[in-house]
XYZ file of C-alpha atoms in Angstrom:
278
model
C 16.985 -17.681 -5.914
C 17.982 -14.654 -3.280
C 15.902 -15.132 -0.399
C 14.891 -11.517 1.044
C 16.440 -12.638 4.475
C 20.022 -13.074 2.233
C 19.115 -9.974 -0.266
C 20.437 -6.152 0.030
C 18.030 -3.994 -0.048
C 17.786 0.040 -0.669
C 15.073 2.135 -0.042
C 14.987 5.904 -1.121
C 12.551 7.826 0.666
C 12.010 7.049 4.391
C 8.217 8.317 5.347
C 5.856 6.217 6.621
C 4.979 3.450 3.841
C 8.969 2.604 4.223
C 9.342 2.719 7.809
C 6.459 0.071 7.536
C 8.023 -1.953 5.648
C 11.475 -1.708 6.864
C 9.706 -2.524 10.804
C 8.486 -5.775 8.784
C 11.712 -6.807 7.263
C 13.065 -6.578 10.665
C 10.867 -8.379 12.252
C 12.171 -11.313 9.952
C 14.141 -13.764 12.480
C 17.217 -12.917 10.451
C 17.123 -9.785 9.229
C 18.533 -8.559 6.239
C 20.688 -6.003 5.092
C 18.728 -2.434 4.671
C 20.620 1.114 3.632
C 18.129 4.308 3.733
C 18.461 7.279 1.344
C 16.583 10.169 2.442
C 17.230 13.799 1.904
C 15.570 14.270 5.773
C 18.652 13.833 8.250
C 16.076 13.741 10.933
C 14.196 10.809 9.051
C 17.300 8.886 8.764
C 18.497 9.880 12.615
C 15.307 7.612 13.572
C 15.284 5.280 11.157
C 18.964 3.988 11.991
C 17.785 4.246 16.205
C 14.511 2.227 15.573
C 16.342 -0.276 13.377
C 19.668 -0.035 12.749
C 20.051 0.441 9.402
C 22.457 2.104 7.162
C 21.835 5.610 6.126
C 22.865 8.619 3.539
C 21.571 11.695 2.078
C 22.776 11.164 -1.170
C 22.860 7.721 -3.694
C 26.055 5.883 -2.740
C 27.644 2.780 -3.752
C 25.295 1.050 -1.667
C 22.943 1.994 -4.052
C 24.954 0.290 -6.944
C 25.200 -3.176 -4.234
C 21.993 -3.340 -3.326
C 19.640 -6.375 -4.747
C 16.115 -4.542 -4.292
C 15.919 -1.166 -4.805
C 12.674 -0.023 -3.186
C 10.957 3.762 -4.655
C 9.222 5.179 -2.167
C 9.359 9.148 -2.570
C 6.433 11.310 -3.336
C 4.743 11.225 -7.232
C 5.713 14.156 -7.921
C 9.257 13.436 -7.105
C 9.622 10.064 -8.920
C 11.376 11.221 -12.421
C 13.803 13.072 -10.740
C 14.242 10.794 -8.362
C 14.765 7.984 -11.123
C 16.946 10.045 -13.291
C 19.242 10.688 -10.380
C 19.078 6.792 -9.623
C 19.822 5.726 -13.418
C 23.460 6.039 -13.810
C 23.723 3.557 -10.686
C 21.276 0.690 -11.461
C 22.746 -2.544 -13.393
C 20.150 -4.825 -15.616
C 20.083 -7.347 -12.205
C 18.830 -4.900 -9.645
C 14.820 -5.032 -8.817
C 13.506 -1.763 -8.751
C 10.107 -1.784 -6.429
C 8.097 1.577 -6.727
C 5.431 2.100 -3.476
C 4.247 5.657 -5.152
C 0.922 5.886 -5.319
C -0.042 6.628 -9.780
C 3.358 6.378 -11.051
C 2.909 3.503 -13.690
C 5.386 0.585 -14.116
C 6.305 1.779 -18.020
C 6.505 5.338 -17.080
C 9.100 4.411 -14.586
C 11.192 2.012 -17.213
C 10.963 4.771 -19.146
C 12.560 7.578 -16.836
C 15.311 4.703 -15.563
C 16.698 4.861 -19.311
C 14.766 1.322 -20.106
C 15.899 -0.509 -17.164
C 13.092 -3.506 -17.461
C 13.254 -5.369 -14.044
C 10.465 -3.023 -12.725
C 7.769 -4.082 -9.901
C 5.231 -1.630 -9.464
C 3.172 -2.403 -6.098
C 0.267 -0.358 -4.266
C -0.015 -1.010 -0.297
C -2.689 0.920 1.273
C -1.828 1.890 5.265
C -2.715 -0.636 7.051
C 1.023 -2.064 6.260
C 1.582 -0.021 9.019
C 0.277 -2.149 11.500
C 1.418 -5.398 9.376
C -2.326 -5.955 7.889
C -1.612 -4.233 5.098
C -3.240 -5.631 1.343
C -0.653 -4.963 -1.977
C -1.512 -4.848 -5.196
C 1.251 -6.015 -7.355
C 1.933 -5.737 -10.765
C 5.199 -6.807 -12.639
C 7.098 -6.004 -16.194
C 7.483 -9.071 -18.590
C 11.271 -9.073 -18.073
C 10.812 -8.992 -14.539
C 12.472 -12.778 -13.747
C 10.442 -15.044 -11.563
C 13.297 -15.083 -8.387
C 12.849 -11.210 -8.530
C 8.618 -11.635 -8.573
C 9.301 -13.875 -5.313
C 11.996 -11.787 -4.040
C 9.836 -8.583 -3.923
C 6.469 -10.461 -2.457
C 8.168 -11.738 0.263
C 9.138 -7.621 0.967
C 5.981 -6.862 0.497
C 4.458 -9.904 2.263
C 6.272 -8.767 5.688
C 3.837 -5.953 6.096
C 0.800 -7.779 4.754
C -1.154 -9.460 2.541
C 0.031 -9.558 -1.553
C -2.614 -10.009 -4.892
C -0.690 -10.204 -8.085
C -2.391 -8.673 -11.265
C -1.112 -8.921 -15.113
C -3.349 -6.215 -16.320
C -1.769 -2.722 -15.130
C -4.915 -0.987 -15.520
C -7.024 -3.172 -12.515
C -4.385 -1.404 -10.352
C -6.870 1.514 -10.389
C -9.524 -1.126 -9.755
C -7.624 -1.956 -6.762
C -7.268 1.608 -5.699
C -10.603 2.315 -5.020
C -11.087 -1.112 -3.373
C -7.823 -1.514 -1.073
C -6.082 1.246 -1.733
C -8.786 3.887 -0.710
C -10.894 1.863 1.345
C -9.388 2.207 4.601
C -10.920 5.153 4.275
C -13.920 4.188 3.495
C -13.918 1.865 6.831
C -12.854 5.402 9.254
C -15.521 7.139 7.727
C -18.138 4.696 8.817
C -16.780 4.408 11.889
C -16.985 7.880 12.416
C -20.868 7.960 11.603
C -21.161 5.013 14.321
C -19.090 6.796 16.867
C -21.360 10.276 16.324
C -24.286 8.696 16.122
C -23.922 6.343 19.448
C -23.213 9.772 20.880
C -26.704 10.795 19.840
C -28.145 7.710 20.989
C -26.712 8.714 24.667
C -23.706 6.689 24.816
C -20.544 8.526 26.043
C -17.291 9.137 23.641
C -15.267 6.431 24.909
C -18.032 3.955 25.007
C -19.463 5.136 21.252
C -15.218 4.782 20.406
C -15.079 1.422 22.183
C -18.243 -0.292 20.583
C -17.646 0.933 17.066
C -13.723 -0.392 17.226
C -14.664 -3.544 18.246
C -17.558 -4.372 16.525
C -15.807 -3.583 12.464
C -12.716 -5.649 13.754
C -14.861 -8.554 14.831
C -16.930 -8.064 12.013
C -14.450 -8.299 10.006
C -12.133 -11.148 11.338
C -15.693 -12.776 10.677
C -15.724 -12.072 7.853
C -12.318 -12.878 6.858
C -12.248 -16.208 8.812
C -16.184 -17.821 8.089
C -16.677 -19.830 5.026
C -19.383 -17.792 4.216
C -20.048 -14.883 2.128
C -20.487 -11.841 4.034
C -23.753 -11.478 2.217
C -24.849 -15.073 3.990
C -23.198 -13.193 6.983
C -25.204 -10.259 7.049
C -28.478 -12.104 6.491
C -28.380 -14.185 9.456
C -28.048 -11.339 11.948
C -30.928 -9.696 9.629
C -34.027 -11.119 11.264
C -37.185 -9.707 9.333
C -38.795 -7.134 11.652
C -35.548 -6.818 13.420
C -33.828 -4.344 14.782
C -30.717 -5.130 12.110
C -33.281 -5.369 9.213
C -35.071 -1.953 10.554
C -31.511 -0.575 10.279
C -30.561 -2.048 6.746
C -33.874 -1.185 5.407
C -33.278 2.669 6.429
C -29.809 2.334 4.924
C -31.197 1.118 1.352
C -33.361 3.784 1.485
C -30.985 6.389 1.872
C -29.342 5.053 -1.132
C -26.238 3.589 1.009
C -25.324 0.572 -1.958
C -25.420 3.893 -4.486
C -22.901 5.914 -2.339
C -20.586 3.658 -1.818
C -20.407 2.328 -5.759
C -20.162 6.092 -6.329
C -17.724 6.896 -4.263
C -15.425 4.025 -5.675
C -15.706 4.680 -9.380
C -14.593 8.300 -8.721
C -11.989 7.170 -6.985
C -10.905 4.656 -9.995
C -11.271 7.313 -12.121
C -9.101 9.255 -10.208
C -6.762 7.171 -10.068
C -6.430 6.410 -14.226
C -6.280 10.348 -14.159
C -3.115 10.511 -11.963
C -1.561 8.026 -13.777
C -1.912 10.105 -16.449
C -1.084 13.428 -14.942
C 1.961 11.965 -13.091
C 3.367 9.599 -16.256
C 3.979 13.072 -18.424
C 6.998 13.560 -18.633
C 8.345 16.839 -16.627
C 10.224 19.594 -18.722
């Protein structure tokens, strides 16, 4: 089996979900061998300073070397992106798409059948290596190249493997999205501490700290966070005044609202983006 610290590796496209993971390959204690396509000569000026890897602005023979082949351009560029890449893959290479709708088949499809396809879905916390990544593989995808493109992925975070394509969207509202959903309530904190007479720094300070200790809680009690929560929910407490308000305002509703629209969302761009472009 290639071991990711012995593999090649190519990615094309070097934003921010790249640069993530290309910061956690490095920080491997032997790193390995990385080459950056990127249209961007500024992008690939500090991509090679940061962390000294290979660049070009067009698909080279490293392309053609490389083990892992890692997609991570825009949607909307991904079939021209793949049709330009086509006449340089061989049936060995793993091809790992990061773009966000762009189904595993659809891609297959658009790389002239090419089956050893990983699809995977990181949401942004990779860039701080806590990311979570949803990971989904074709059937002819060989069990080396499954374990060969977790441990890439597991550099920048956490990886959950799914056989059903379609709970991808399932894990785009939850993972993939929810970041999101996290800054948003700790924006309502931070404003509303304000309110309560606390200063910005202090309402910024107290809100930080109190969903990352929450959460490492959370992630490190072997409890449910529903046991959690009702221990620091005393009945005529101040928690339980606050929780009580919060069901009232239909909180629960919002949030279960706000996640099927963004599954449904996500189906649709799948859709949208797997058409194939005239």
């Amino acid at each position: 089996m290639i071991e990711v610290l012995n593999a090649r590796l190519c990615f094309i496209g070097g934003g921010n979900m790249a640069a993530a993971l290309i910061a956690g390959l490095r920080r491997q204690s032997s790193p390995p061998a990385v080459h950056v396509v990127d249209l961007n000569p500024d992008i690939l000026h500090d991509l090679a300073q940061q962390y000294g890897v290979s660049t070009a602005s067009i698909l080279d023979q490293q392309v053609s070397q490389a083990d892992v082949i890692v997609l991570a351009v825009k949607p909307q560029q991904m079939q021209a992106v793949a049709a330009s890449l086509q006449p340089h893959l061989s049936a060995s290479q793993l091809v790992v798409s990061v773009a966000a709708g762009i189904r595993a088949a659809d891609l297959s499809r658009w790389l002239d059948g090419h089956a050893a396809v990983v699809r995977a879905m990181p949401n942004t916390p990779a860039l701080v290596g806590q990311g979570m990544t949803g990971m989904l593989a074709l059937p002819a995808v060989s069990s080396a190249q499954r374990d060969l493109a977790d441990q890439v992925l597991r550099t920048v975070g956490a990886t959950l493997w799914l056989k059903d394509e379609t709970l991808l969207d399932s894990l785009t509202a939850v993972s993939g999205s929810g970041p999101a959903y996290v800054f948003y309530v700790i924006e309502a904190m931070q404003q509303t501490a304000m309110e309560l007479g606390l200063s910005q720094e202090q309402a910024q300070t107290l809100s930080l700290a109190t969903v990352a200790g929450a959460a490492q809680l959370a992630a490190q009690s072997p409890e449910t966070v529903t046991t959690l929560r009702q221990r620091v929910t005393s009945p005529g407490g101040t928690t339980h005044a606050a929780i009580t308000a919060m069901e009232v305002a239909g909180l629960p509703q919002a949030i279960a609202r706000g996640m099927h629209a963004a599954a449904r969302r996500s189906r649709e761009l799948g859709e949208e983006f797997g058409q194939d472009q005239d």
